[in-house]
Every structure is written in structure tokens, then in C-alpha cells.
XYZ file of C-alpha atoms in Angstrom:
630
model
C -32.818 -65.526 -20.166
C -31.463 -63.174 -17.343
C -33.850 -61.355 -14.435
C -34.608 -58.382 -14.272
C -34.796 -55.286 -11.921
C -37.183 -52.273 -11.985
C -35.588 -49.436 -9.017
C -37.249 -46.443 -8.581
C -36.490 -43.556 -6.844
C -39.521 -41.443 -5.703
C -38.969 -37.811 -8.131
C -39.130 -35.200 -5.410
C -36.193 -33.020 -5.363
C -37.654 -29.783 -7.164
C -36.402 -27.473 -4.517
C -33.003 -27.773 -5.147
C -31.531 -28.531 -2.556
C -30.398 -31.962 -1.873
C -29.203 -32.117 1.564
C -27.738 -35.377 3.571
C -30.858 -36.581 4.825
C -32.889 -37.105 0.711
C -30.113 -37.955 -0.610
C -29.769 -41.362 0.911
C -32.937 -42.480 -0.970
C -31.114 -42.303 -4.771
C -27.718 -43.360 -2.945
C -29.944 -46.229 -1.621
C -31.871 -47.353 -4.807
C -28.048 -46.550 -6.521
C -26.323 -49.313 -4.376
C -29.653 -52.263 -4.728
C -29.261 -51.313 -7.875
C -25.555 -52.247 -8.205
C -25.598 -55.346 -5.995
C -28.610 -57.150 -8.121
C -26.412 -55.482 -11.481
C -23.617 -57.683 -9.942
C -26.115 -60.848 -9.159
C -26.415 -61.202 -12.731
C -29.568 -59.494 -13.209
C -30.789 -56.507 -15.890
C -31.007 -53.690 -13.866
C -32.748 -50.501 -14.797
C -32.768 -47.494 -12.477
C -34.867 -44.290 -12.766
C -34.396 -41.310 -11.330
C -35.608 -38.227 -11.390
C -37.443 -34.568 -10.549
C -40.527 -33.575 -9.355
C -41.597 -30.266 -11.607
C -44.536 -28.839 -11.080
C -46.539 -27.874 -8.452
C -47.468 -24.292 -6.528
C -44.155 -23.702 -4.586
C -42.213 -23.788 -7.744
C -43.747 -21.392 -9.782
C -43.597 -18.468 -6.061
C -39.849 -19.613 -6.777
C -39.074 -19.361 -10.250
C -41.761 -15.841 -9.098
C -39.245 -15.416 -5.701
C -36.457 -15.702 -7.927
C -37.546 -13.525 -11.272
C -37.724 -16.791 -13.036
C -40.121 -18.582 -15.617
C -41.220 -21.709 -13.666
C -39.258 -23.975 -16.990
C -35.738 -21.252 -16.416
C -35.994 -22.672 -12.397
C -36.561 -26.272 -13.100
C -33.776 -26.410 -16.596
C -31.280 -24.810 -13.711
C -32.810 -27.047 -10.674
C -32.733 -30.378 -13.173
C -28.815 -29.176 -13.917
C -26.809 -29.195 -10.503
C -28.885 -32.817 -9.550
C -27.260 -34.330 -12.254
C -24.572 -33.252 -11.799
C -24.698 -33.430 -8.214
C -26.038 -37.541 -8.744
C -23.198 -37.622 -11.431
C -20.077 -37.207 -9.045
C -22.258 -39.278 -6.463
C -21.036 -41.675 -9.307
C -25.494 -42.961 -8.797
C -25.602 -44.798 -11.213
C -29.895 -44.226 -13.258
C -30.124 -45.553 -16.511
C -32.255 -42.485 -16.527
C -33.693 -39.354 -15.066
C -36.737 -38.469 -15.693
C -38.475 -34.674 -15.164
C -42.447 -33.916 -15.169
C -41.697 -30.553 -17.389
C -40.558 -33.040 -20.859
C -42.919 -33.877 -23.570
C -42.486 -37.845 -22.632
C -44.154 -37.422 -18.675
C -46.496 -33.884 -20.017
C -48.708 -36.313 -22.756
C -49.279 -39.508 -21.453
C -49.796 -37.883 -17.684
C -53.144 -36.290 -19.882
C -53.963 -39.242 -21.055
C -54.100 -41.087 -17.442
C -56.174 -38.340 -16.660
C -58.513 -38.587 -19.501
C -58.941 -42.527 -19.698
C -60.361 -42.078 -15.423
C -62.274 -39.113 -16.170
C -63.855 -41.440 -19.344
C -64.922 -44.127 -16.885
C -65.800 -42.188 -13.785
C -62.927 -43.151 -11.940
C -62.213 -39.534 -11.422
C -65.590 -36.713 -11.114
C -65.828 -33.398 -10.731
C -66.840 -31.305 -7.260
C -65.165 -29.237 -5.255
C -62.627 -29.025 -2.891
C -62.802 -26.500 0.522
C -59.782 -27.620 3.022
C -56.275 -27.303 4.406
C -53.658 -28.075 1.343
C -49.769 -27.874 2.469
C -47.727 -26.326 -0.572
C -44.705 -27.609 0.477
C -45.289 -31.251 0.566
C -48.333 -30.536 -2.564
C -50.781 -32.439 -0.071
C -54.302 -32.081 1.121
C -55.328 -32.602 4.263
C -59.083 -33.237 7.037
C -58.594 -31.599 10.181
C -58.270 -34.741 11.973
C -54.461 -35.447 9.264
C -53.126 -31.726 11.363
C -51.070 -30.492 14.276
C -52.873 -29.350 16.532
C -51.460 -25.841 15.096
C -52.648 -26.684 11.947
C -50.093 -26.828 10.783
C -48.724 -29.573 8.397
C -48.363 -33.300 9.514
C -45.539 -34.624 7.465
C -43.037 -31.485 7.163
C -44.502 -29.189 10.083
C -44.905 -25.808 8.559
C -48.172 -24.056 8.044
C -51.356 -24.878 5.374
C -53.397 -22.916 4.315
C -57.327 -23.351 2.615
C -58.447 -23.638 0.188
C -61.403 -23.522 -1.634
C -61.520 -24.436 -5.005
C -63.752 -26.378 -8.014
C -61.570 -29.369 -8.307
C -61.124 -33.428 -10.228
C -61.433 -36.482 -7.639
C -59.776 -39.482 -7.484
C -62.459 -42.439 -7.131
C -60.443 -43.650 -3.975
C -63.439 -44.805 -1.858
C -64.340 -47.519 -4.808
C -61.533 -49.592 -4.622
C -61.033 -49.613 -0.003
C -61.848 -53.823 -0.534
C -59.682 -54.923 -3.118
C -56.265 -52.541 -2.184
C -57.065 -54.009 1.473
C -57.204 -57.473 0.096
C -53.855 -57.243 -2.069
C -52.314 -55.784 0.617
C -52.682 -58.680 2.485
C -52.594 -61.245 0.187
C -48.964 -60.243 0.160
C -47.683 -59.265 2.977
C -43.785 -58.346 1.455
C -45.811 -55.278 -0.219
C -44.830 -53.350 1.874
C -41.676 -53.824 4.204
C -41.526 -53.138 7.341
C -43.737 -54.589 8.787
C -44.809 -51.564 10.748
C -45.709 -50.273 7.334
C -47.231 -52.026 6.199
C -50.090 -52.067 9.490
C -49.875 -48.786 9.418
C -50.986 -48.342 6.344
C -53.741 -50.904 6.978
C -54.941 -48.728 9.697
C -55.370 -45.501 7.751
C -57.765 -48.126 4.847
C -58.938 -49.916 6.895
C -60.903 -46.224 8.891
C -62.185 -44.692 5.569
C -60.687 -43.416 2.615
C -62.475 -40.080 1.279
C -62.375 -39.524 -2.762
C -58.587 -36.855 -2.818
C -58.441 -33.108 -5.274
C -55.881 -34.484 -8.216
C -56.452 -30.614 -9.469
C -56.103 -27.014 -9.339
C -56.840 -23.580 -10.321
C -55.268 -21.428 -8.334
C -52.347 -21.897 -9.885
C -50.793 -22.750 -14.038
C -47.671 -24.507 -13.634
C -48.289 -27.549 -13.801
C -49.619 -30.063 -16.757
C -52.936 -28.878 -18.313
C -56.424 -31.624 -18.247
C -57.050 -31.720 -21.874
C -61.170 -31.494 -21.039
C -60.692 -28.410 -18.623
C -57.532 -26.114 -19.258
C -58.566 -24.415 -16.726
C -57.026 -27.259 -14.352
C -54.791 -28.445 -13.885
C -53.527 -32.403 -12.612
C -52.387 -32.872 -8.998
C -48.451 -32.859 -8.171
C -48.835 -36.661 -6.719
C -51.024 -37.786 -10.412
C -48.555 -36.892 -12.573
C -45.394 -37.373 -10.305
C -46.123 -40.928 -8.747
C -46.504 -41.400 -13.492
C -42.960 -40.713 -13.738
C -42.837 -45.068 -13.320
C -44.853 -45.506 -15.850
C -44.435 -42.945 -18.276
C -39.875 -43.307 -18.159
C -40.402 -47.009 -19.370
C -42.452 -44.967 -22.340
C -46.527 -46.398 -21.434
C -48.917 -45.838 -23.846
C -46.344 -44.473 -26.157
C -45.702 -45.493 -29.865
C -42.297 -48.211 -27.901
C -43.605 -49.653 -24.070
C -40.846 -52.058 -24.885
C -39.618 -51.230 -21.446
C -42.742 -51.335 -20.062
C -43.450 -54.452 -20.672
C -39.968 -56.124 -19.558
C -39.181 -53.445 -16.207
C -43.074 -53.758 -15.331
C -45.364 -56.286 -16.750
C -43.253 -59.134 -17.176
C -40.821 -58.183 -14.717
C -39.130 -60.481 -12.045
C -38.416 -57.120 -9.274
C -40.362 -53.774 -9.505
C -38.995 -51.848 -6.464
C -40.554 -48.677 -5.284
C -37.750 -47.157 -1.893
C -39.458 -43.955 -0.930
C -39.385 -42.286 2.382
C -41.901 -43.011 5.403
C -43.014 -39.165 4.646
C -43.720 -40.007 1.781
C -46.119 -43.693 2.307
C -49.846 -42.646 1.887
C -48.692 -41.601 -1.298
C -47.706 -44.880 -2.675
C -48.866 -47.592 -0.587
C -53.028 -45.964 -1.297
C -52.902 -43.701 -3.966
C -50.504 -44.439 -6.643
C -52.868 -48.417 -6.324
C -55.185 -47.611 -6.013
C -54.274 -45.538 -9.726
C -52.796 -48.359 -11.742
C -55.906 -51.357 -10.206
C -57.813 -47.681 -12.267
C -55.637 -47.812 -15.051
C -55.776 -51.976 -15.320
C -52.150 -52.342 -14.705
C -50.736 -54.812 -12.352
C -49.725 -54.118 -9.911
C -46.793 -55.926 -9.421
C -44.530 -53.405 -7.641
C -43.189 -53.942 -3.346
C -42.963 -50.132 -1.221
C -39.247 -49.655 0.580
C -40.077 -48.175 3.683
C -36.954 -46.449 5.278
C -36.896 -43.464 8.056
C -35.094 -39.806 8.388
C -31.436 -39.198 8.704
C -31.863 -36.578 11.713
C -29.717 -33.984 13.422
C -29.116 -34.968 16.851
C -31.113 -32.268 18.059
C -33.999 -33.202 15.704
C -35.950 -32.997 11.658
C -33.188 -31.266 9.450
C -34.681 -27.218 8.938
C -32.763 -24.326 7.445
C -35.110 -22.188 10.079
C -32.611 -24.860 13.066
C -29.541 -23.969 10.824
C -28.793 -27.454 11.081
C -28.940 -28.575 7.204
C -25.822 -30.545 6.216
C -25.143 -31.231 2.746
C -23.740 -34.264 0.621
C -20.816 -31.775 -1.264
C -19.656 -31.383 2.256
C -19.509 -34.320 3.656
C -18.355 -36.078 0.375
C -15.606 -33.292 -0.574
C -14.056 -33.624 2.849
C -13.925 -36.960 4.058
C -15.088 -38.800 0.568
C -17.657 -40.232 -1.064
C -16.903 -43.957 0.367
C -17.044 -42.525 3.370
C -20.376 -40.830 3.156
C -22.036 -43.599 0.933
C -20.769 -46.420 3.866
C -21.838 -44.332 6.699
C -24.964 -43.989 5.037
C -25.883 -47.388 4.371
C -24.633 -48.422 7.495
C -26.183 -46.454 10.162
C -29.852 -46.678 8.652
C -32.172 -50.156 9.371
C -34.280 -50.244 7.265
C -37.934 -48.558 8.931
C -35.887 -46.797 11.243
C -34.479 -43.439 11.545
C -30.276 -42.523 11.817
C -28.519 -39.496 13.073
C -26.039 -38.516 11.266
C -23.587 -36.375 13.773
C -20.701 -34.470 12.650
C -18.829 -36.899 16.300
C -20.126 -40.664 15.509
C -19.633 -40.137 11.114
C -15.548 -39.629 12.295
C -15.807 -41.648 14.943
C -16.716 -44.327 12.796
C -14.541 -43.514 10.111
C -11.620 -44.073 12.219
C -13.484 -47.620 13.617
C -14.784 -48.788 10.161
C -12.557 -47.897 7.081
C -8.559 -47.067 8.873
C -9.132 -49.285 12.086
C -11.193 -52.006 10.655
C -10.836 -52.025 6.834
C -7.874 -49.631 6.255
C -5.252 -51.473 8.766
C -6.709 -55.112 7.610
C -5.397 -54.526 4.221
C -2.303 -52.454 4.979
C -1.152 -55.240 7.514
C -2.380 -57.949 5.295
C -0.161 -56.235 1.003
C 2.780 -55.568 3.686
C 3.999 -59.402 5.208
C 2.714 -60.430 1.701
C 5.519 -58.526 0.199
C 7.519 -58.626 3.202
C 7.961 -62.128 3.137
C 6.993 -63.901 -0.789
C 7.586 -60.868 -3.459
C 4.374 -60.209 -2.762
C 3.286 -63.684 -5.370
C 1.274 -66.541 -2.625
C 0.098 -69.314 -4.320
C -3.241 -71.191 -2.519
C -2.067 -73.586 -0.317
C -3.777 -77.439 -0.643
C -3.992 -78.159 2.878
C -5.324 -76.189 6.078
C -2.581 -75.732 8.219
C -4.978 -75.761 11.484
C -8.541 -74.536 13.319
C -8.660 -71.196 12.389
C -8.052 -71.575 8.942
C -11.588 -73.523 9.211
C -12.949 -70.969 10.829
C -12.385 -68.050 8.823
C -13.054 -70.081 5.669
C -16.338 -71.401 7.510
C -16.253 -67.371 8.030
C -16.237 -66.833 4.567
C -18.977 -68.668 3.805
C -21.203 -67.788 6.043
C -20.601 -64.040 5.263
C -21.209 -64.041 1.505
C -24.955 -66.027 1.834
C -26.326 -63.920 5.121
C -24.586 -60.480 2.911
C -26.576 -61.779 0.051
C -29.704 -62.181 2.335
C -29.725 -59.535 3.449
C -29.463 -57.355 -0.271
C -31.986 -58.951 -1.852
C -33.916 -57.533 0.865
C -33.017 -53.882 1.142
C -31.735 -54.738 5.035
C -28.885 -53.335 4.305
C -27.380 -52.537 7.866
C -27.331 -56.294 8.426
C -25.282 -57.366 4.920
C -22.993 -54.619 6.155
C -22.773 -56.090 9.850
C -21.802 -58.880 8.460
C -19.701 -57.863 6.422
C -17.650 -56.030 9.144
C -17.845 -59.241 11.306
C -15.478 -60.561 8.865
C -13.285 -57.941 8.936
C -12.940 -58.300 12.828
C -12.716 -62.152 12.500
C -9.764 -62.017 9.676
C -7.813 -58.755 12.078
C -7.886 -61.843 15.072
C -6.999 -64.406 12.971
C -3.413 -62.529 12.188
C -3.610 -62.157 16.324
C -3.994 -65.865 16.365
C -2.099 -67.188 13.605
C 1.254 -65.002 14.415
C 2.463 -65.283 10.924
C 5.458 -62.607 12.408
C 6.564 -65.454 14.450
C 6.409 -67.876 11.721
C 7.989 -66.300 8.451
C 11.171 -66.919 11.695
C 10.233 -71.007 11.065
C 12.064 -72.143 7.459
C 10.125 -75.454 7.792
C 7.025 -73.807 7.970
C 7.227 -71.074 5.287
C 3.757 -73.747 3.045
C 2.635 -72.473 6.677
C 3.232 -68.719 6.299
C 2.002 -68.858 2.327
C -1.343 -70.104 3.664
C -1.634 -67.492 6.391
C -1.611 -64.992 4.373
C -3.239 -66.624 1.807
C -6.318 -66.919 3.886
C -5.561 -63.276 4.603
C -5.694 -62.212 0.621
C -9.259 -64.393 0.655
C -10.999 -62.616 2.824
C -10.123 -59.022 1.613
C -11.325 -60.556 -1.773
C -14.582 -61.397 -0.878
C -14.539 -58.628 1.509
C -14.017 -56.256 -1.176
C -16.592 -57.995 -3.544
C -19.788 -56.950 -1.160
C -19.216 -53.497 -0.627
C -18.270 -52.961 -3.849
C -22.199 -51.784 -4.125
C -21.558 -49.629 -0.997
C -17.924 -48.011 -1.264
C -16.958 -49.034 -4.962
C -13.858 -46.364 -5.182
C -13.097 -48.686 -2.119
C -13.386 -52.026 -3.236
C -11.966 -50.776 -6.917
C -8.639 -49.713 -5.326
C -8.033 -53.356 -3.577
C -9.072 -54.872 -6.345
C -6.284 -53.305 -7.840
C -3.986 -53.509 -4.856
C -4.684 -58.001 -5.866
C -3.602 -57.235 -9.254
C -7.131 -58.907 -10.492
C -9.472 -56.592 -12.801
C -13.434 -57.852 -12.843
C -15.403 -57.624 -9.859
C -18.984 -59.750 -9.341
C -20.614 -62.319 -7.143
C -19.443 -65.181 -8.733
C -15.864 -64.392 -6.870
C -18.098 -64.483 -3.542
C -16.094 -67.826 -1.797
C -13.117 -68.942 0.159
C -10.328 -70.774 -2.834
C -10.995 -68.235 -5.336
C -7.765 -67.818 -6.731
C -5.121 -70.170 -7.602
C -1.848 -67.764 -7.097
C -2.157 -64.220 -5.884
C 0.331 -60.851 -6.528
C -0.480 -57.484 -4.843
C 0.937 -54.398 -5.104
C 4.018 -53.774 -3.958
C 3.680 -49.908 -2.608
C 0.058 -50.271 -1.610
C -1.738 -46.564 -0.299
C -2.962 -46.215 2.822
C -6.804 -46.647 1.343
C -7.933 -44.167 5.050
C -5.908 -42.073 7.011
C -7.593 -41.897 11.248
C -9.331 -38.197 11.265
C -8.739 -36.027 14.707
C -11.507 -35.431 16.119
C -10.540 -32.610 18.075
C -8.828 -30.899 14.943
C -12.311 -32.017 12.242
C -14.775 -30.845 15.065
C -13.218 -27.632 15.630
C -13.579 -27.395 11.908
C -17.345 -28.080 11.185
C -17.924 -25.123 13.327
C -15.978 -22.538 11.679
C -18.210 -20.191 9.181
C -17.663 -21.916 6.010
C -17.893 -18.552 3.945
C -15.193 -18.210 1.370
C -13.720 -15.008 2.432
C -14.264 -11.815 0.553
C -12.244 -8.060 -0.065
C -14.001 -4.626 1.535
C -14.494 -4.094 -2.391
C -16.648 -6.964 -2.224
C -18.800 -5.638 0.926
C -18.186 -2.637 -0.211
C -20.976 -2.988 -3.291
C -23.805 -3.513 -0.517
C -25.439 0.146 -0.390
C -27.149 -0.774 3.075
C -29.501 1.102 4.431
C -32.101 2.407 7.290
C -35.444 2.437 6.228
C -38.989 3.370 7.903
C -42.160 1.053 7.150
C -44.811 3.175 6.827
C -47.029 0.451 5.601
C -47.663 -3.488 5.904
C -50.043 -5.731 4.702
C -50.449 -9.457 3.220
C -50.111 -10.798 -0.457
C -53.069 -12.015 -1.511
C -52.919 -15.909 -0.921
C -49.551 -16.699 1.087
C -48.767 -17.175 4.444
C -45.390 -15.972 3.666
C -45.114 -12.832 2.551
C -45.677 -9.316 3.407
C -45.594 -6.386 0.729
C -44.104 -3.165 2.656
C -44.445 0.575 1.785
C -40.103 1.335 3.110
C -39.094 5.349 3.130
C -35.895 5.734 2.264
C -34.636 9.149 2.644
C -37.691 10.840 0.940
C -37.986 7.886 -2.323
C -40.459 5.266 -0.788
C -40.073 1.883 -1.404
C -42.244 -1.329 -1.793
C -39.849 -4.453 -0.800
C -42.012 -8.198 -0.894
C -40.697 -9.918 1.890
C -41.072 -13.422 3.643
C -41.947 -12.098 7.496
C -45.608 -13.451 7.412
C -44.648 -15.858 9.876
C -42.794 -14.349 11.862
C -44.207 -11.351 12.621
C -48.270 -9.438 11.567
C -48.329 -6.749 9.298
C -49.372 -3.945 12.507
C -45.905 -4.919 13.848
C -43.759 -3.948 11.549
C -45.440 0.221 10.724
C -42.893 2.494 12.083
C -39.897 0.529 12.911
C -36.877 1.217 10.907
C -35.131 -1.389 9.433
C -31.964 -2.554 7.592
C -32.183 -2.656 3.938
C -30.830 -3.404 0.908
C -31.201 -0.843 -0.809
C -29.353 -1.759 -4.967
C -30.589 -5.371 -5.494
C -32.013 -4.714 -8.484
C -35.480 -4.980 -8.353
C -38.040 -8.005 -9.644
C -41.485 -8.943 -9.814
C -43.133 -11.196 -6.762
C -46.029 -13.279 -7.225
C -46.666 -9.928 -9.222
C -45.600 -7.342 -6.640
C -42.218 -5.978 -8.323
C -40.092 -5.666 -5.041
C -37.601 -3.054 -4.866
C -34.952 -4.361 -2.075
C -34.752 -6.022 0.790
C -35.225 -6.637 4.531
C -32.174 -7.342 6.404
C -33.168 -10.980 8.780
C -32.001 -13.134 11.158
C -32.536 -16.523 11.607
C -30.731 -19.422 13.848
C -30.847 -22.557 15.754
C -33.976 -22.219 18.196
C -34.643 -19.124 16.984
C -37.389 -17.823 15.744
C -36.935 -15.268 12.896
C -36.441 -11.131 13.260
C -35.407 -9.227 11.764
C -32.534 -6.568 12.188
C -34.415 -2.836 13.868
C -32.441 0.012 13.792
C -33.278 2.987 17.270
C -32.128 5.832 17.013
C -30.706 6.057 13.458
C -33.232 8.743 10.216
C -34.015 6.165 7.531
C -31.994 6.693 4.880
C -29.142 6.522 7.284
C -25.722 4.134 6.122
C -25.279 1.372 7.615
C -21.311 0.631 7.319
């Protein structure tokens, strides 16, 4: 019977803006899943979307849609992105699906019935973006969220609590008895310190919004998003359903259960989730691999800083495999990596064009030139260089498998590139173009090229989880079909027939040209007719106030000519209401009216924002209201 492997990503892409940083988790899980399938594991790979919560409710209102319409659109977009990125997930679970919501209600009811959840009242700070409560000691100096840096909201409401304190000692015992429960060790130590400092019971319901799963016993409450979202790892397997075969196979009796997460959600997965499982009587048999962030040179990716990179921008221009390799090879487990186009182009040229691409092209050209594309397995070695390359192939395959099995992808790929570089050096050491001049050394020449062929064949197998398209192209060039780990090791091929017309897989990029193109405006051109569709007018703000229960929105009364319009605008973080009164702003006057947080918005105020600069309204000094902007 095959061993099993259950691999999950966090389901936290409900904003619809999957940038290159948060796409890393899904790519990494895809690599891990592909590796285990090639290793012979029966592998189940789960990803999906966390769709409930206040931020989606507010985003839907701002877009004039229902929350379900909004998340349906985002799910379709996200699923298409994963298909285009060749993510090999077995299931895509959405927390608005009935198969999930029904079981989450049952989980909550069970915990409530056994007094692991109880009614209380919460007063404190809440981050809408992270869907998380924080204590005073956890907040930033300015009261901001310690994870995302955005302002928190003061919340006071009746809610249910999960008894974390009841399971504190048991959780500590589990962490200490299972040293590999959380990796890397630095994150494990971080969790131990957090738990030892004392756990406060966790608020697990809300009454201030409706877009969530209602508590069965008290429908005025909706279930806190992290209780909802974390349960997906079980609901996707049929836990508590009429058919729980997958749950029994992959979770209860599975050989490997792996959650891959970013460091920003460590507390939820390392503390709240195992305590939920303990309370439910579900075995805590998973382990956490905790990765860092993909940063820009100036720090975290941010809309306000204008430095977000989206995966489509990279893969449409440079290819999917190039993007996958960069992210997986540059990210050490537990630490951050930096994405810059300068570094990306440098690594594209060195790793792909120079090292791998050049080795493949030279090898195929020589096999075709000297042996019409055919080789035979040699019956002997012709020197120490042959022995050294054979030993390097064997050692690399062993170290690669050890590294990938423990999620040390960077270590494993560094071993692969050691083999690639050793093979390029082998060409210089054996000088096949010199050997080819002596007809009596033809068997030696065959042996040299066979060693190069075998090195590349093994390299392609090891790269298959990371850059699958490239691995398949190499196998096609080599006249091979099946990629599996049974082929790891030197001398697995009896005879060779390579393609006569190999294509160059990776051409060198000109850094100057590529970097210049990245600085140019990438939005599509429009015509004057497109621009003329906008009715831009000067409007004077005659009243402004904050929208109730919102830290971002202001309700503006704007006079445009003789008429007064109401506009809801996200200016609260940059302006006090009184500061806007009397200002003459540029307004999109013919924008279709929508309701935002229950208020009709009849236009849009134009603003400017940029790297390191605050949000600023576009103000006109001399013109009267109703002047046209052109």
C-alpha cells in the first residue's frame, strides 16, 4: 500500500489580489506535492479560499454587489490563475460552500455543548484586514496591527469565546514532545514563548457583520473567520460527513499531513488550530512548515507604496518556469527573500541561460555532431573525471531527496546546480572536441557524452517538481517519456537517441532593455474617445463626516454647479473631515451610482498616491465648481 501525503495551503486569498508574495505558498505546496507523487506517495493537495468576514462584506458593498457575487468572481479568477500556473491541487475548497458551512456549524455546536466555547463580552482592538483581535501589548506603537500595519478598530460586543487557557499545558507538551511539529526551529521557539506567556481565551464570534456562518444556537452571531477558515483542512476531507473516507485515509491514518504557511499566520495554526483539534478529539498529527515573505527592496509589498508584483506580470513575459524557479530557489525555509527585476534577470541569465541551457545545448549538439544523435552505455570508465561525475550524480540525488522531503527546497536546488556546474566543468576537463579528432578514442568520446546525457537526465527528473515544463522538454529532447524517481542515479539508460533539432530553452536577456521596460507604463493605451467618456468636474466639498463603523470611509457632500451630490470616499486615513470642507476637488461626475455601507455614492473623488507618499486629493484652486476638466 502506498504511503499518503496530505498537503495544504492556507485559504487566505479572498481579496482577489494574489501577488507574487502570497502565490509563493501555493507554488511551494505544488512543488512539495509533485515531489511526493514522484516519490510514490498517494498525495492529496488542498487549496482554496477563505470567503467570509467583514472585509469581504465591505468590499462587496463598495462594488455594489452581494458578498456571494463578489467571492464567486474572485474564486473564478483565482482558479484560472492556478490553472495557468499549472498548480496540481486535488481540491479547491471555498468556505461559502454548503459542504463546509454545515460542518463548521456542527463543530461550533459540539464545542459549545462541551463548554469549550462559552458566551462572554469582548472589548479591544480588531484588524479587519487580518480578521484578528489583538491585545494592547501586541499592537504597534500607533495602535496599528502588528501583522499588516494597518489601523485597528475599537470593538465592544457580546461574543463567544474558545477556552484556549484550558489546553495551554497540553499544547506545550505536544510541541516539546514533537520537535519537528513546527519548522524551522526559530518559529517553534517563538510559539513556545507565546504559549508560556499565558493564553487568553479567544473571541470566536461577531455580531457587527452578517457575511459569515451563523451560530446554530444563536443566529445573531456569525462564527469568527479563523475558526471557520481553519476547519477547511478537515471539511475538505469529509470530516463529520456521511462519507469520511478521505479524512480517515489522509488525516487519521495518513503518513504525512503538512500545513504550509507564512510566518504572519503562525499563531493561528500553531496555537488555535491544535487546541481546536484537541477539544474535538481529532488527532494533532500535522506538522507546520513556516516560510518567510517575498519582499521588495524597499520592504513589504503594498498598494499604497505601489510596489506590488503580480505573477501574471512575470510569467507572461519571462515564462512560468522561470518565475517558479526564482521563488523556490531564492526562499530559504523560515527566512524572507527579495524579489527585484534586477535579481530576477541576473538569476535567469546565470541559472537558466548560462548553466542549464548552455549545458543542454552543448550536449545535444555534440551527440548529434559526433554520433548522429545515438549513444550506447559505456562498459568502462576512462578516468577520474568519469568517476567523479558519477559520484556527484549519486550524491546529488540523495541530498536532493533529503532536502525536498523536509521542505528545504533551496538546499536541494543548490545541490542540483552543483551537479549542473560540475557537468559544465566536466566538458572543459574532458575536451570532447579534442577527443573527437582521434578515431581510436571513439569509445571514450561516447563515454564522455553518455556521462553528460545521464547528468542532464537526472537533473531533469530532480527539476520536474519545480519547473515541470522545462523537465518535460528535456525528456522529449532525450527521447524519453516517463519522469519518475526510479530513474535517479547514473547508468539507467542502455541506449540513447536524442532529437536532431533541439530548441534553445532559455535565451539570455539584455538587462538594460528588460529593466527599462519595467519602468515604462504598462497600462494599455486608450484613445481620445475612451478619455472623453469621463465627465470630470470641479466640485466643492460643503460637508464631510466619517461613515459609522468605518476607519477608512468619509461621507462627502459635494456641490457641482447648482446640484449637491453625496460621495463615499476612502479618505479617512489621510484627511480629517474638517480639513476637506471648502476644498475644490476633481470628481468623476458620470460614474454609475452605487451603495456603499448603506449610503448612496454618486461619483468618485480623484486622488494620487505613490511610493512612500501619502494619499492626496487632486485639488483645483482657481476654478469654480462645475468647471470641466479636460
